[in-house]
XYZ file of C-alpha atoms in Angstrom:
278
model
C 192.698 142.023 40.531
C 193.605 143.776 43.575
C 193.628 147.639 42.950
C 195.695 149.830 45.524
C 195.859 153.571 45.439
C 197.718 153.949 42.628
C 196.441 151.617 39.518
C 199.902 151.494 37.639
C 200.988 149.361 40.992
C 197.889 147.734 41.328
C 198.292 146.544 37.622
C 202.088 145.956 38.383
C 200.706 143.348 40.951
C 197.757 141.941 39.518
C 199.885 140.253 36.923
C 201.807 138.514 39.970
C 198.534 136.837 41.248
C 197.779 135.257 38.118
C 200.553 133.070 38.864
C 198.579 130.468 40.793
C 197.396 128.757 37.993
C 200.780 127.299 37.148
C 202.610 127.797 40.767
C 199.889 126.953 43.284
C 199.725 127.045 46.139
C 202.328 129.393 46.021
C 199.875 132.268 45.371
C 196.434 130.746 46.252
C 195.452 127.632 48.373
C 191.858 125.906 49.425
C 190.694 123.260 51.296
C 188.656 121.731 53.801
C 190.101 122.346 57.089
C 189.470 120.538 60.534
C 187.466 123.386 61.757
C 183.621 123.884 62.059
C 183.228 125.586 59.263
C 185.195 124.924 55.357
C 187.516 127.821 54.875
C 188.796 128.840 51.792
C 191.946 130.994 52.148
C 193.525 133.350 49.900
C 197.339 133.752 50.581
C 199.613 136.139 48.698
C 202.947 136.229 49.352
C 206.216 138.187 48.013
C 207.257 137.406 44.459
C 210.991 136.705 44.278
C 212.929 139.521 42.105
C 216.532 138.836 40.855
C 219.638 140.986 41.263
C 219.440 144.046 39.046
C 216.193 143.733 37.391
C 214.358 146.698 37.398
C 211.076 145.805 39.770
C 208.244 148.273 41.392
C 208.403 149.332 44.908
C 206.248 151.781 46.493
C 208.650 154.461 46.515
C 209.515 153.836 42.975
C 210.207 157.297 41.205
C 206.289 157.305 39.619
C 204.891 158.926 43.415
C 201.889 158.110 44.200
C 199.102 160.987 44.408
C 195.246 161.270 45.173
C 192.916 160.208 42.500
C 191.835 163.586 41.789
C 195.059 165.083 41.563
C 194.601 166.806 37.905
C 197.193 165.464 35.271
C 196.744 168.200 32.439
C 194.524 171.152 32.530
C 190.529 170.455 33.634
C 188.365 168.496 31.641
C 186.838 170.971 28.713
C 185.158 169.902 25.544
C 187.945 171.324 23.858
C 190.723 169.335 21.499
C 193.648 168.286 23.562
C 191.561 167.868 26.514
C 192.031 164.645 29.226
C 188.687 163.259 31.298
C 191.520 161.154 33.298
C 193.927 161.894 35.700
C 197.503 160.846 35.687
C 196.492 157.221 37.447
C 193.779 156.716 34.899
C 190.955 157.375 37.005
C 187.840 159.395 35.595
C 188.382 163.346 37.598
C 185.339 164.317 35.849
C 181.635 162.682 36.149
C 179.859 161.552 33.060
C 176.275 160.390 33.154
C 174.306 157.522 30.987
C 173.186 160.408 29.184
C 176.464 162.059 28.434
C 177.579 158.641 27.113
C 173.940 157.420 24.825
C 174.964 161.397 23.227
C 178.153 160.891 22.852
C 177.888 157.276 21.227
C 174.814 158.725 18.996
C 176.539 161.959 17.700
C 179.874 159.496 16.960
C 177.806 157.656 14.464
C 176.090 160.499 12.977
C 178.447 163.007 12.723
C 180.751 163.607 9.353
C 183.161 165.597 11.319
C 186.156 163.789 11.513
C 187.303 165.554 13.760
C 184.514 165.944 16.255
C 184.129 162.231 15.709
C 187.408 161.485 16.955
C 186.754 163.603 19.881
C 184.003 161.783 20.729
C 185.652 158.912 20.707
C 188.050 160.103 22.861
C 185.667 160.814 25.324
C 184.346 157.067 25.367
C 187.369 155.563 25.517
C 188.619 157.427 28.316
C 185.400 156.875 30.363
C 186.206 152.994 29.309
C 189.850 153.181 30.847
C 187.889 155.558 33.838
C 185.540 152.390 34.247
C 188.422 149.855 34.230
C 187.430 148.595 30.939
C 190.676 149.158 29.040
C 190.177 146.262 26.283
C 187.292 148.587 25.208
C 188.898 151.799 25.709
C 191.735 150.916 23.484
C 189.511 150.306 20.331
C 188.006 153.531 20.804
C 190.931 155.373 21.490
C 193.050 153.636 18.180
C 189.883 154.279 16.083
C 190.074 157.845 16.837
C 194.093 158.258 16.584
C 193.551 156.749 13.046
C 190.762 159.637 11.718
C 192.017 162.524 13.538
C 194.577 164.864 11.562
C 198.305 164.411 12.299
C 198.319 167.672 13.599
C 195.673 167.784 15.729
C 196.168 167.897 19.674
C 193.457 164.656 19.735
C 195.351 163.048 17.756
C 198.237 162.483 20.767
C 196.053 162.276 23.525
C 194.273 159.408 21.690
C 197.768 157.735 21.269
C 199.013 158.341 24.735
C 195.819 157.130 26.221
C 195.988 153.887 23.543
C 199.511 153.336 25.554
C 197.519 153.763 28.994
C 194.933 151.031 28.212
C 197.729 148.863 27.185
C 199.466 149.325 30.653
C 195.743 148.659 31.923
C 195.940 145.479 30.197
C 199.171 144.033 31.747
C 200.452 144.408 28.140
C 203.862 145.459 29.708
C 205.948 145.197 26.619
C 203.419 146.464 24.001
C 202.788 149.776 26.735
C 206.194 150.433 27.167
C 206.696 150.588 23.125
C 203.376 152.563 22.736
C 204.694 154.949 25.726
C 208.237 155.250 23.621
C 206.651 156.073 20.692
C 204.786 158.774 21.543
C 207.435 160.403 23.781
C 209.387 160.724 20.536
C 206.666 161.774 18.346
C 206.404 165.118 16.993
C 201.900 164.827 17.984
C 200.465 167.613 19.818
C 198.598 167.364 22.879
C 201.066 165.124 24.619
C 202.586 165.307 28.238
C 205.797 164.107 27.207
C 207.069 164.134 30.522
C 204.634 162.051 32.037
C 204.749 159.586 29.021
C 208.633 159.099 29.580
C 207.438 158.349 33.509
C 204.708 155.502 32.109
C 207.391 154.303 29.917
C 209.769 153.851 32.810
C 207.154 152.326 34.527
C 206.319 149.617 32.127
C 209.926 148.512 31.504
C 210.452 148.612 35.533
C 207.073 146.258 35.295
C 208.653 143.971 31.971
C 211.556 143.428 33.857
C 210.234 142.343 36.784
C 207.820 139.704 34.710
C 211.883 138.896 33.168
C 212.948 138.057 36.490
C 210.108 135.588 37.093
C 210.253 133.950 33.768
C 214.423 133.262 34.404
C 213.210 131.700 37.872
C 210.860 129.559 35.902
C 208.191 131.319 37.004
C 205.604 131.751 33.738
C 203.909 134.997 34.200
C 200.798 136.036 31.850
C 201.209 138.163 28.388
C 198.216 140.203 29.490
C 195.642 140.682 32.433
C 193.012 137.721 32.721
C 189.353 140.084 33.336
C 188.201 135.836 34.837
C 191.700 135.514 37.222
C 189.804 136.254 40.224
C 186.397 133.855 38.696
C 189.168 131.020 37.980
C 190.526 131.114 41.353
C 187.162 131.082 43.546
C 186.658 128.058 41.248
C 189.423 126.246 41.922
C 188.574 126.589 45.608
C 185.116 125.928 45.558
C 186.223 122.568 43.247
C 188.806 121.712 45.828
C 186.072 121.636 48.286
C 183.723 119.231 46.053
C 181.040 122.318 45.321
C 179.818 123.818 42.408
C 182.082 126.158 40.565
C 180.232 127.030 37.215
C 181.932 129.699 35.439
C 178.732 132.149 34.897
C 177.120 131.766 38.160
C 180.855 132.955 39.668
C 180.403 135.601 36.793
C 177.431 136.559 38.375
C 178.183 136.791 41.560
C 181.595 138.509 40.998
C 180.820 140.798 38.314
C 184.273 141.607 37.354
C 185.569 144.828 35.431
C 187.984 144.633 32.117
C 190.795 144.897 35.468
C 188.985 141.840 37.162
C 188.621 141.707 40.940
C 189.453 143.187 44.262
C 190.666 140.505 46.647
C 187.550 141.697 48.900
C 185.158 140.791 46.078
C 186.361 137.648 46.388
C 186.118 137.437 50.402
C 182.728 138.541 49.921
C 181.747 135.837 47.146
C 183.077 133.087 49.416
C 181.161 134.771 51.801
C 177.614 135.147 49.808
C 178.214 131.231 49.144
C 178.193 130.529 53.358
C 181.880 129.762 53.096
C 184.061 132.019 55.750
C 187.291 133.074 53.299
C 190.444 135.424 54.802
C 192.716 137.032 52.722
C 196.704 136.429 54.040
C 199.354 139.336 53.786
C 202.883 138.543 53.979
């Protein structure tokens, strides 16, 4: 998965380079080339968008911003409270420690509603850690013990919605987003949540377009797009392409891989790989 600045476009995208698995080599291409050296390249190029379907651009009305540009109010232990800023990155450091306590107390504790905090916590530091299949378990099993009234209660649902984004769940995020923008929950940016929903329609739409092209594009994220690719290569090319020694040497997130992970696993193997902007 190639992550830009912002991760909403950066999951907007990563959808788009899943594509080569059913329309190669539009997306990604390898072979041996009449040059010293086997090459494996990596070529993206634009995906085609049709009249007046919603798709992202970079100047799209969700603006981009720093990573630790706050979304709500600092990071407190307090109900209501966000670890995550408004692109889903972590704006607050937590250790192993923090997390072994966290996890520990979450079992222990007969608070419901410290429990659910807790969970909070993990979750977000899941979505933080681009592990958003995770975080969404933790963040639904806190939404589900936490009081209706409780300011938890919405965060856990908004951030639910975020690690369905995360996911390349377009369809499912943009529902989740809906839902809680007209909920009556507590501790809810409403105005960013209308934003994400935006967002993941813009994103839905743009998968539309593809699809009435005849271009399949993916339900959800693949975590092993980036493994499956430097497979294909490496099996174009008559080498070995076993799925956990790529694992290994890839070690990709929940979100999968950054193009240069792969450049650098082609590279680890003795192979010289370029990555191809269009």
């Amino acid at each position: 998965m190639v992550r830009l600045p912002d991760r909403f476009l950066s999951a907007s995208f990563a959808c788009t380079l899943l594509v080569w698995q059913t329309a190669a080599p539009a997306l990604v291409f390898a072979s041996t080339l009449p040059v010293p050296s086997k090459v494996a390249a990596i070529a993206i190029v634009p995906a085609l968008t049709a009249k007046n379907v919603p798709h992202m651009k970079v100047t799209a009305s969700v603006p981009l911003v720093e990573n630790n540009s706050p979304l709500m109010e600092p990071f407190r232990m307090g109900p209501g409270r966000t670890m995550l800023d408004r692109a889903g990155y972590l704006k607050t450091s937590a250790t192993s420690d923090d997390i072994a306590n966290w996890t520990r107390e979450a079992k222990e504790t007969q608070d419901l509603e410290r429990k659910g905090r807790l969970l909070i916590q993990l979750g977000e530091v899941k979505i933080g850690t681009f592990q958003p299949t995770d975080g969404q378990r933790l963040l639904d099993r806190a939404a589900s013990i936490l009081p209706i009234d409780s300011p938890d209660r919405g965060l856990a649902r908004f951030d639910s919605a975020l690690a369905l984004f995360y996911q390349g769940k377009n369809s499912e995020a943009r529902k989740a987003f809906s839902e809680v923008y007209h909920s009556k929950l507590q501790g809810v940016n409403r105005r960013l949540a209308s934003v994400n929903e935006r967002h993941a329609a813009a994103c839905e739409g743009y998968h539309q377009a593809h699809n009435n092209l005849g271009i399949p594009e993916p339900s959800a994220l693949d975590p092993l797009c980036g493994v499956s690719s430097m497979a294909v290569c490496l099996r174009q090319m008559g080498l070995p392409y076993q799925k956990q020694t790529l694992i290994k040497l890839l070690k990709p997130t929940g979100e999968g891989n950054k193009m240069s992970d792969l450049v650098d696993g082609f590279r680890e193997m003795g192979l010289t790989a370029r990555e191809v902007g269009a």
